[in-house]
XYZ file of C-alpha atoms in Angstrom:
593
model
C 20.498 146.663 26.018
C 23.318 144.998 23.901
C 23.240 144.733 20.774
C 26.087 142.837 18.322
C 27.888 144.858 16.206
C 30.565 142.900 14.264
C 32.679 139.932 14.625
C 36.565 140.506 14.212
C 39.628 138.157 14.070
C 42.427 138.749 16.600
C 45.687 137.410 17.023
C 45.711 133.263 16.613
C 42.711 133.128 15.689
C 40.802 134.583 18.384
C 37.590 136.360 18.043
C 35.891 139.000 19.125
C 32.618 140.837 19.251
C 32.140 144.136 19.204
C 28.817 145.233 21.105
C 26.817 148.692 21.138
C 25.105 149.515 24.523
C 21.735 151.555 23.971
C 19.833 153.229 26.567
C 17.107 155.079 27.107
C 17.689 158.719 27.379
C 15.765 161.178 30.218
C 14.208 163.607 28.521
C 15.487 166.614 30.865
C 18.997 165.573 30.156
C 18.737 165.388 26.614
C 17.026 168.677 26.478
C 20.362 170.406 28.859
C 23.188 168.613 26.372
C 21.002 170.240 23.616
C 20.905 173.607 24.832
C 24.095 173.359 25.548
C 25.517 172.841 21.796
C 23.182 174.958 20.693
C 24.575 177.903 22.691
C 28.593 177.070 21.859
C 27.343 176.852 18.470
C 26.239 180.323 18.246
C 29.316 181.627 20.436
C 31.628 179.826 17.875
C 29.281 181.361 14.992
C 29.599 184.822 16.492
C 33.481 185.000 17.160
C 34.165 184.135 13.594
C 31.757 186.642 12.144
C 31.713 189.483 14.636
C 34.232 192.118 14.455
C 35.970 192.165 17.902
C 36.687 195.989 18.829
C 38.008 197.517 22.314
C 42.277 197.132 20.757
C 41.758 193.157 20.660
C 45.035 191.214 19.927
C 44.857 189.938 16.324
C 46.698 186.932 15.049
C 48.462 187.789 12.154
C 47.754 185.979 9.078
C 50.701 183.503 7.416
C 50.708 185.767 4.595
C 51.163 188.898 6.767
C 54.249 187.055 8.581
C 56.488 186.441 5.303
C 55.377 190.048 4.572
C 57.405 191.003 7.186
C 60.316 188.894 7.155
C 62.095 189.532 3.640
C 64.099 186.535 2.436
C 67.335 186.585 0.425
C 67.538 188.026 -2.952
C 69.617 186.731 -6.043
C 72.734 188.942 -4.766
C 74.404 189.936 -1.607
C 77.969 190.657 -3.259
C 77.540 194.900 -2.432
C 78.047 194.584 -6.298
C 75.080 195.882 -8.421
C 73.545 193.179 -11.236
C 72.443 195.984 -13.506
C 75.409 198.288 -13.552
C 78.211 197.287 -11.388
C 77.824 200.112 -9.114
C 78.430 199.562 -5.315
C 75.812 198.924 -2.590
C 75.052 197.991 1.228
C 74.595 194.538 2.705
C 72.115 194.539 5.472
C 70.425 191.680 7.935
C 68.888 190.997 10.801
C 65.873 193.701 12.163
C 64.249 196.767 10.887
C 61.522 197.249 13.122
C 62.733 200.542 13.343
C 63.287 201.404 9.861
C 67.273 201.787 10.382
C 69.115 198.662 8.162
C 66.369 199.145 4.888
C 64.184 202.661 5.519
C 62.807 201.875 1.786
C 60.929 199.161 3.024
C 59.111 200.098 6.249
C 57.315 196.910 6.161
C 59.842 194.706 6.355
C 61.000 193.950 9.821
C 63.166 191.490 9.776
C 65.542 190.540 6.774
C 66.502 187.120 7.017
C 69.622 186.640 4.852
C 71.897 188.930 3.622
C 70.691 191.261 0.869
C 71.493 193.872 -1.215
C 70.463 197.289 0.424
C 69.890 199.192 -3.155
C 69.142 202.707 -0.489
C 73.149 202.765 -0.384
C 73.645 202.069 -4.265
C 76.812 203.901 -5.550
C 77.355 205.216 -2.335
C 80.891 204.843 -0.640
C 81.496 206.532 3.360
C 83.206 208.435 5.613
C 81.673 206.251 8.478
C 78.856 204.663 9.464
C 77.068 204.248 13.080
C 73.865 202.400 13.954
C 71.974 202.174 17.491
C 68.569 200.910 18.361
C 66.309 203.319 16.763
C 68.193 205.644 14.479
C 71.507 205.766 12.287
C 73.788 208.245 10.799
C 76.469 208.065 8.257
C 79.317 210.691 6.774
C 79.484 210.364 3.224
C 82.089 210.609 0.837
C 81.945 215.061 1.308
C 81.438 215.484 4.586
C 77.917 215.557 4.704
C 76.142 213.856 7.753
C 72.789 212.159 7.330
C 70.239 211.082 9.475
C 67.545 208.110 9.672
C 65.610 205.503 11.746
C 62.524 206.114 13.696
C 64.202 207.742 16.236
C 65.036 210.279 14.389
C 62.064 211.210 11.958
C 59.893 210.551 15.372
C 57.982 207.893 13.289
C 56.050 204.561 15.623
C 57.871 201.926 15.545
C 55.455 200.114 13.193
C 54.838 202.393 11.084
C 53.892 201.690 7.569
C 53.762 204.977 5.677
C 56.544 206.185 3.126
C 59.509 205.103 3.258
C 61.662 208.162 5.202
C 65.353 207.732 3.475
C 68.315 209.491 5.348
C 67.978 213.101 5.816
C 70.794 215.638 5.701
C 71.558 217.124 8.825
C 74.904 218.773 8.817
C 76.371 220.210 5.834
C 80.433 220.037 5.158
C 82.472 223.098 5.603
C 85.871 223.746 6.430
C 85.400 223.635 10.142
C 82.876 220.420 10.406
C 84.482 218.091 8.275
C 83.316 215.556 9.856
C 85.398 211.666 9.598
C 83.932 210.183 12.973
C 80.571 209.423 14.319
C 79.234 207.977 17.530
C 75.708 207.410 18.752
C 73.806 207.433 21.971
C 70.146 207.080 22.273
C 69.551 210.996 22.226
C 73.089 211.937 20.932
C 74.731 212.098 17.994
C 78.385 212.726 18.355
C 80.880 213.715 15.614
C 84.579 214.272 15.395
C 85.920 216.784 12.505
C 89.167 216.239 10.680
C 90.546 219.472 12.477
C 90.051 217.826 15.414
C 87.159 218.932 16.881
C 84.391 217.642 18.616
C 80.431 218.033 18.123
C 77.162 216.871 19.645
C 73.634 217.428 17.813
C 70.380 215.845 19.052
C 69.382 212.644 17.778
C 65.706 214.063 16.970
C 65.005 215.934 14.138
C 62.430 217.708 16.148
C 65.161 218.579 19.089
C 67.188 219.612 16.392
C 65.850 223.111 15.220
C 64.077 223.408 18.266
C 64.352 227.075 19.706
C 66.327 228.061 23.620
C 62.915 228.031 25.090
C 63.661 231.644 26.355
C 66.554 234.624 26.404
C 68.836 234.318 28.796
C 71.380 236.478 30.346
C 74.914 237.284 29.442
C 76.380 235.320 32.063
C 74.888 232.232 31.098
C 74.818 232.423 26.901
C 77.459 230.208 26.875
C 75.174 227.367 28.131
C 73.218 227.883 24.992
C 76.034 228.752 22.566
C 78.278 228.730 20.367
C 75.311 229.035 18.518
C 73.779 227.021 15.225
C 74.949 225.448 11.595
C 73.177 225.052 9.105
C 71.685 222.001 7.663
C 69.019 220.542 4.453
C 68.080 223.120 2.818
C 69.353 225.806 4.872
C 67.561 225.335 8.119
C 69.252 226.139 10.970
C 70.718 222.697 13.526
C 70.782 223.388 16.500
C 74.755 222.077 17.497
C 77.108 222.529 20.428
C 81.144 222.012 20.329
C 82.950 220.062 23.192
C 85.929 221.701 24.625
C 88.601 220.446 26.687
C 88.762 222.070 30.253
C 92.580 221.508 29.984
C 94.636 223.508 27.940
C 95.700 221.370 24.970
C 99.521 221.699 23.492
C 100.362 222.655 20.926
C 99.550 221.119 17.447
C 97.507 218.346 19.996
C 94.098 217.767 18.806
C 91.127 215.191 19.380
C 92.034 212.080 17.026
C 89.537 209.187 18.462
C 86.011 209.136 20.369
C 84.412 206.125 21.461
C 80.750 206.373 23.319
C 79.068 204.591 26.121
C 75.276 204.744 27.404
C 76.061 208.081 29.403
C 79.934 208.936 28.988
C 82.228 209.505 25.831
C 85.732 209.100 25.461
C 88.128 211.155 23.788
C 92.246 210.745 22.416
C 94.122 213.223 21.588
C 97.210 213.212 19.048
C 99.629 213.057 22.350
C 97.858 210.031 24.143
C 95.977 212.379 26.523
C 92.574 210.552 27.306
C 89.453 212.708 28.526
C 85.978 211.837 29.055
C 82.776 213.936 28.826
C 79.534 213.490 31.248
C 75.986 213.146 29.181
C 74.057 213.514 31.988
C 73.706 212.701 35.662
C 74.552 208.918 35.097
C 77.470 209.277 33.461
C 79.168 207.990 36.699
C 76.993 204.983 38.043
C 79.338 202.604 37.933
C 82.467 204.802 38.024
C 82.933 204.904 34.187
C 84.128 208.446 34.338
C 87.300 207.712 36.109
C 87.005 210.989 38.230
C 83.518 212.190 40.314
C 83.844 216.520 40.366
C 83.834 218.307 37.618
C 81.483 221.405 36.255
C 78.684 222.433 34.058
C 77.322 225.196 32.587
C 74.293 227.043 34.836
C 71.335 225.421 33.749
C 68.357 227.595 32.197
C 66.288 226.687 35.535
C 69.195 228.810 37.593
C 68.639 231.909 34.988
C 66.707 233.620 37.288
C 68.746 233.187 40.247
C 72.192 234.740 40.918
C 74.708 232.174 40.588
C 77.767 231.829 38.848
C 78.100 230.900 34.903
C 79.539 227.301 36.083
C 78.219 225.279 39.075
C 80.444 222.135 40.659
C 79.110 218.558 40.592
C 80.267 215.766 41.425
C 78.815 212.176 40.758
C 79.771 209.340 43.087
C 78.848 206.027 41.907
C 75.910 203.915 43.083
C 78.232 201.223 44.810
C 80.042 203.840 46.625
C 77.215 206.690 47.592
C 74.341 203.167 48.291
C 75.693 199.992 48.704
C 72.018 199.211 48.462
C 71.581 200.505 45.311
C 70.295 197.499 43.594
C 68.287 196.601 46.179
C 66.140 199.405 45.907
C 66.248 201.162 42.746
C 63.082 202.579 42.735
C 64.116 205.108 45.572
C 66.389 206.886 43.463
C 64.852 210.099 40.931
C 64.639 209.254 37.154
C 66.720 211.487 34.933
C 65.098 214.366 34.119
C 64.377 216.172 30.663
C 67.322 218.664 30.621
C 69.820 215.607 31.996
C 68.648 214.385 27.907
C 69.841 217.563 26.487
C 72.813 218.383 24.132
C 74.241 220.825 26.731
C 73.991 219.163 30.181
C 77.942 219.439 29.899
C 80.009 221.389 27.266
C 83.524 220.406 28.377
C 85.792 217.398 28.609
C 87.689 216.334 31.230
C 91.486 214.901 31.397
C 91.079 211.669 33.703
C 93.490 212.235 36.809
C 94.535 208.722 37.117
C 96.199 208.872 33.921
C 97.876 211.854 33.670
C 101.304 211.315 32.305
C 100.399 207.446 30.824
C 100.051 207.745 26.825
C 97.334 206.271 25.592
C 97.364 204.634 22.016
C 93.541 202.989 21.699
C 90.149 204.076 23.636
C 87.245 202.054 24.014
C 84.019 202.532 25.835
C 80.868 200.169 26.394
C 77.908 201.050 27.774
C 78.976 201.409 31.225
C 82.842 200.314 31.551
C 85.489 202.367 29.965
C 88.823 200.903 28.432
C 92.382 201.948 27.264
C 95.212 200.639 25.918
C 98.847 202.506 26.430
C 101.824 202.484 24.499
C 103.414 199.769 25.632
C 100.441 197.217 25.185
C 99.098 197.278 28.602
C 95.029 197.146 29.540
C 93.342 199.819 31.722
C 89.491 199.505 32.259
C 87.129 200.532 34.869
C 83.056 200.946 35.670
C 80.667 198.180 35.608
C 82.276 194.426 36.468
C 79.264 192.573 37.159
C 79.916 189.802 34.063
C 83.473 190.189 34.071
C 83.915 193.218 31.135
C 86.423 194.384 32.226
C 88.593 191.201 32.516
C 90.407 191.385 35.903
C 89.783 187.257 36.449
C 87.478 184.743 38.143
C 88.052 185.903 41.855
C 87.148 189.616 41.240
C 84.052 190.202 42.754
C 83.370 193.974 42.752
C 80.908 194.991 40.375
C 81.912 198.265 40.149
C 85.944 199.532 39.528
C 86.070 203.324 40.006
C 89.762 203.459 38.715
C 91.513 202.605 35.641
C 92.834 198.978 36.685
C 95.394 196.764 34.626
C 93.923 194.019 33.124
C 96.196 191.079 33.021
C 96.421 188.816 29.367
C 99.027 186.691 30.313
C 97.236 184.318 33.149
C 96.839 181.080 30.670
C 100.517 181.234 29.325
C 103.944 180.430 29.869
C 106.085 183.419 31.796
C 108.196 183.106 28.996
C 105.473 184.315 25.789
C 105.124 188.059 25.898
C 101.869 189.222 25.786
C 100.952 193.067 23.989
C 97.703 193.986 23.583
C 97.589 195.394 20.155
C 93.801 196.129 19.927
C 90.516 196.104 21.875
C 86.300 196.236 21.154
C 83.739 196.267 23.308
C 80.209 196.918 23.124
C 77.272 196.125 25.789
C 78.866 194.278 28.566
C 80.824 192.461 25.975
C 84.699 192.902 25.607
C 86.874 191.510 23.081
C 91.211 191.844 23.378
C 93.380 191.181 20.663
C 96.545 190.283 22.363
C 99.940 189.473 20.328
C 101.940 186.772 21.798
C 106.037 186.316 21.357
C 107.815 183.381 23.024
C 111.827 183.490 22.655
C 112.360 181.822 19.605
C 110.371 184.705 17.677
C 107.566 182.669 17.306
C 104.549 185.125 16.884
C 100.981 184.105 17.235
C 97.811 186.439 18.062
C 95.000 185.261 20.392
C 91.327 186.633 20.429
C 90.401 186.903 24.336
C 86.827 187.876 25.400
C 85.303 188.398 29.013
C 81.491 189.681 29.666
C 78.054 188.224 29.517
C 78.276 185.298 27.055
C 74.334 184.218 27.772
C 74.249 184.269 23.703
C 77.497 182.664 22.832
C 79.218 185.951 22.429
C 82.488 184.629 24.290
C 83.567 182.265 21.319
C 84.196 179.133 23.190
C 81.624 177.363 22.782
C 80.054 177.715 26.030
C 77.093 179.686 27.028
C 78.438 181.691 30.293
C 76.548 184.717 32.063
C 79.415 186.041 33.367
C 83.411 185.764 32.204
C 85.774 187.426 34.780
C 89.131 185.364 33.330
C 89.630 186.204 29.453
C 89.173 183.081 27.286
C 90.391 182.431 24.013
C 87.720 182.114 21.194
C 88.160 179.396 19.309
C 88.617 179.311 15.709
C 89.792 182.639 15.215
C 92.831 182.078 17.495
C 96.381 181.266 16.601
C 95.278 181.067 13.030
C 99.322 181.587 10.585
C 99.841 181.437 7.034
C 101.933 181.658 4.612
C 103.886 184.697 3.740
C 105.272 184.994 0.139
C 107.267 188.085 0.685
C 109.109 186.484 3.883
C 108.603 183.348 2.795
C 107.202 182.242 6.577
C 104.723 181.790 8.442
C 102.560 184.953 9.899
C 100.084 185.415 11.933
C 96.457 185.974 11.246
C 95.343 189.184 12.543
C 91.465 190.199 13.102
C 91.553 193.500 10.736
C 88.105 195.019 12.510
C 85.528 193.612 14.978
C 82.677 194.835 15.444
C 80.583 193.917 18.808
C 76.876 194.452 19.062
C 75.323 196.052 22.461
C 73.039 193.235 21.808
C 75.580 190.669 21.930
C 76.028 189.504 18.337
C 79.766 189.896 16.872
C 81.173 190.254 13.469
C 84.785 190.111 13.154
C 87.004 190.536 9.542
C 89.912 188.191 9.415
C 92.788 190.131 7.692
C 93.168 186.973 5.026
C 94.601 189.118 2.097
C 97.813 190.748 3.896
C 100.126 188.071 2.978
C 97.880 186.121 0.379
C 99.537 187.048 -2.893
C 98.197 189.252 -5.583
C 95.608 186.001 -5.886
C 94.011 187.162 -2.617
C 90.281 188.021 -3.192
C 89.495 189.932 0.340
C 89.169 189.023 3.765
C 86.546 186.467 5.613
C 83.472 187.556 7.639
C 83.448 185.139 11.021
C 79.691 185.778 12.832
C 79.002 184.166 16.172
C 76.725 184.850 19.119
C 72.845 185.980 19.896
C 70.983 185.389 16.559
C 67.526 185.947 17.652
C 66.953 188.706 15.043
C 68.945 186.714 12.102
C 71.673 189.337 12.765
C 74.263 186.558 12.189
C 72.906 186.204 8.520
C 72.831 182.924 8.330
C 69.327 182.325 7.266
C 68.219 180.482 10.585
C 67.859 182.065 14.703
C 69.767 180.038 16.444
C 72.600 181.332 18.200
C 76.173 180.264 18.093
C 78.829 179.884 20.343
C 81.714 179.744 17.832
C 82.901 181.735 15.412
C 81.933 180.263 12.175
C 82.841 181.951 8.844
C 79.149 183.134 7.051
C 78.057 182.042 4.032
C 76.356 183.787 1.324
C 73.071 182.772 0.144
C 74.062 182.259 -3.189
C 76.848 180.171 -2.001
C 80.322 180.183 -1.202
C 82.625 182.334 2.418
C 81.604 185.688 2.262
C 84.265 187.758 1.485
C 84.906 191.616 2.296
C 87.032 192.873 -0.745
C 88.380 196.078 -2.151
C 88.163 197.771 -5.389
C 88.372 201.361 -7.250
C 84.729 202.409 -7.800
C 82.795 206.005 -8.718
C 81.474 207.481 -5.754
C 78.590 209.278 -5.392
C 77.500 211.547 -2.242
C 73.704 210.540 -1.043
C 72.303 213.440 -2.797
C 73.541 211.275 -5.964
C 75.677 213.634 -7.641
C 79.410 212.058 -8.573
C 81.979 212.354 -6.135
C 85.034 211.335 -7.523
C 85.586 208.126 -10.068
C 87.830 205.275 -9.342
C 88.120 205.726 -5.254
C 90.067 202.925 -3.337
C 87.122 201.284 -1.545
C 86.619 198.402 0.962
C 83.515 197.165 3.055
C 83.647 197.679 6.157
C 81.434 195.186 8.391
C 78.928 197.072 11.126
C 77.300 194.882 14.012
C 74.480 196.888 15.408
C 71.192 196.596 17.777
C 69.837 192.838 16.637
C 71.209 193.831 12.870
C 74.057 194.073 10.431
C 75.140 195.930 7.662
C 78.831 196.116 5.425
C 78.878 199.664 3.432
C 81.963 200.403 1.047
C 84.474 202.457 3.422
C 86.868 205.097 1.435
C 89.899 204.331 2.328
């Protein structure tokens, strides 16, 4: 049945008529369609009042969310409102408590921000990797933090767990130099020595799980330091295997996933095994070396050293990718401190001084006297920067890496400094053509999925080294000379994650007008890491801005210095901030200079 509804005008003066159709309804349908409401209703009614148990995913609430992300504050200077004192700038992620342990509920920070934890605080060095941190400060003192090390879950809400002293100065661990692995801390004295501690509190002061015999105390020794509050850290010291000469000592160490480099005062370059895949992809530069006898062997006759020798995947399986799941995970004692307790000088260069050592997590790189390249390990995006054609994956020996494909025969190319970090690689190369013209070029190679190559391109993998733009042939003007010089990157830093910070050198021909140097951000931002407020990632390098406005600029000053356990240092220390890319984060701490 039809029944008129309403009359409407349409377009030149047409008209139409709306109807409404009624029928009858059948009684057994009408009677289904109303159980059927009836029944969502009470489903709907009972998921919005019940309490839903059994580890049911809960949707955070909006309030919860900006909880956890903490926006910028008035300040992010490393300058104190209150008192002037000097402070930390940290962004990007804390989920694991490393860039702001005061605030355990913050994961993310989403600008740059004052870190107040660091107030007054001025350091030796600083080092930051996916789950914990350490620092040196301003005595000597190294301190501990991050979930990794307190043993905390990564979501963890309680107190806030500040850094915790871990090894205390003395004449013989005065320590200048720290790197980190996941379960390794590694730390270079200013006698030039070498030590590794755990990264775990707990594996710190935990006991040789039984006596062992004369012949193999030396696996367990030399023995123990002591730490907060007098307990005793458990600590090992790496030794070269070669004899060093004399007045030589260890003045550089740079860290992979598995392997560590070392440079000594005479260019000699050695390398120490963490475990069983130190040599995957060849990273070692050498396959036999030794190792103390394992506690396991204690009860066997053997000697105090066994031999080993790793072969890399690509040479002992060329199927090694293929079927990954054949080969044995690394076992427990692989993890510990003392799996090796010796370096070793790298045959291949023997004789060739080294002036720079670098190490990612898999490829290993060098860079001699003269300015020439040397890397070798993984390949498989093009770290190590041996061009477009080079399809190994894996280089077992050191292998010169050529800067000079993209310019004139004429322009001499140096290499005057390198970083790397993740499959990432970054060469500073000086360039000279004959009229004395001198420019400096950034190259990069690796895995730019993120935009970490710099020119503006989004590439997996970068065998040829390109030029990043913007921080490239930059000159200006020199008052002393009265010229034009060259630009020069003062540090870069380059996240395993794929984010990099680099510190243009802008005040070493500026003038006495010159206010510091420029921070230039670029690459994988998913973590804010860039700090510039947003996630997106960029391809270029792009000078940050602060949130208050205005280039942020990295300057220097004379400030009092306290130690973390906030007694006064010294007053009026030559200070700078130093810029520190780490695992999705960032922070710049005031460096002693």
């Amino acid at each position: 049945m039809s029944t008129p509804l309403a009359t409407v005008c349409g377009a030149e003066g047409s008209i139409f008529t709306l109807h409404v159709v009624t029928t009858r309804a059948r009684p057994a349908r009408s009677a289904v369609i109303a159980s059927s409401a009836a029944a969502t209703a009470g489903l709907l009614w009972y998921s919005f009042s019940t309490t839903i148990h059994n580890d049911a995913i809960i949707t955070p609430k909006p309030e919860d969310i900006s909880k956890s992300v903490q926006k910028a504050s008035t300040s992010s200077t490393g300058i104190t409102e209150d008192d002037g004192s000097i402070c930390a700038v940290a962004w990007g992620s804390n989920q694991y408590n490393v860039i702001n342990p005061n605030e355990p509920g913050v994961q993310r920070v989403q600008c740059p921000v004052n870190a107040s934890w660091l107030k007054g605080v001025a350091l030796r060095d600083l080092a930051l990797h996916e789950r914990h941190a350490a620092c040196v400060d301003a005595r000597g003192d190294v301190y501990q933090w991050g979930d990794g090390f307190f043993g905390s879950s990564p979501t963890s809400k309680s107190e806030p767990q500040g850094p915790k002293l871990t090894l205390l100065w003395s004449c013989k661990t005065n320590i200048i130099q720290l790197q980190l692995t996941e379960s390794r801390i590694y730390a270079l004295s200013a006698s030039g020595k070498i030590y590794v501690i755990a990264a775990n509190a707990e594996q710190q002061k935990a006991p040789p799980p039984k006596s062992l015999p004369a012949s193999t105390m030396s696996w367990w020794g030399p023995g123990w330091i002591w730490g907060a509050q007098g307990n005793a850290i458990d600590f090992m010291e790496i030794t070269p295997k070669q004899k060093l000469g004399w007045g030589e000592q260890f003045v550089s160490i740079s860290a992979g996933r598995n392997h560590l480099l070392a440079l000594t005062s005479s260019g000699r370059t050695m390398v120490h095994p963490m475990n069983k895949n130190a040599n995957t992809h060849g990273q070692l530069g050498l396959r036999k070396f030794d190792i103390p006898t394992p506690p396991s062997f204690a009860d066997i006759v053997s000697p105090s050293r066994i031999p080993v020798e790793l072969v890399p995947r690509a040479v002992a399986d060329p199927f090694a990718k293929a079927s990954p799941f054949s080969r044995s995970a690394t076992s427990s004692m692989t993890r510990h401190i003392r799996f090796s307790d010796a370096l070793f000088e790298i045959p291949s260069l023997q004789g060739i001084k080294v002036s720079q050592i670098a190490a990612e997590d898999r490829t290993s790189f060098v860079i001699t006297d003269s300015g020439r390249v040397l890397g070798w390990g993984a390949n498989e995006f093009g770290q190590i920067g041996l061009g477009g054609s080079m399809t190994l994956d894996t280089i077992i020996l050191p292998t010169e890496v050529v800067l000079s494909r993209n310019v004139p025969i004429s322009v001499r190319t140096r290499c005057i400094d390198i970083s790397a970090g993740g499959d990432l690689t970054c060469f500073v190369a000086e360039r000279t053509d004959g009229e004395s013209l001198v420019y400096v070029d950034l190259l990069t190679c690796g895995n730019g999925q993120w935009g970490g190559l710099g020119n503006n391109q989004y590439s997996n993998a970068q065998g040829n080294p390109v030029r990043a733009k913007n921080v490239s042939g930059l000159r200006e003007y020199n008052e002393d000379s009265r010229t034009m010089s060259p630009i020069l990157p003062h540090a870069i830093s380059v996240s395993p994650t794929g984010h990099v910070l680099l510190t243009l050198d802008t005040q070493a021909h500026g003038g006495p007008g010159g206010l510091g140097r420029d921070l230039v951000v670029w690459g994988t931002n998913h973590d804010y890491q860039l700090g510039t407020g947003k996630r997106s990632s960029l391809p270029v390098p792009t000078t940050l801005e602060r949130p208050e406005g205005g280039r942020f600029i990295l300057g220097q000053r004379k400030a009092l210095v306290r130690d973390l356990a906030g007694k006064v240092w010294k007053k009026k220390v030559e200070v700078e901030q130093c810029a520190v890319a780490g695992y999705g984060n960032s922070i710049i701490y005031w460096k002693i200079r």
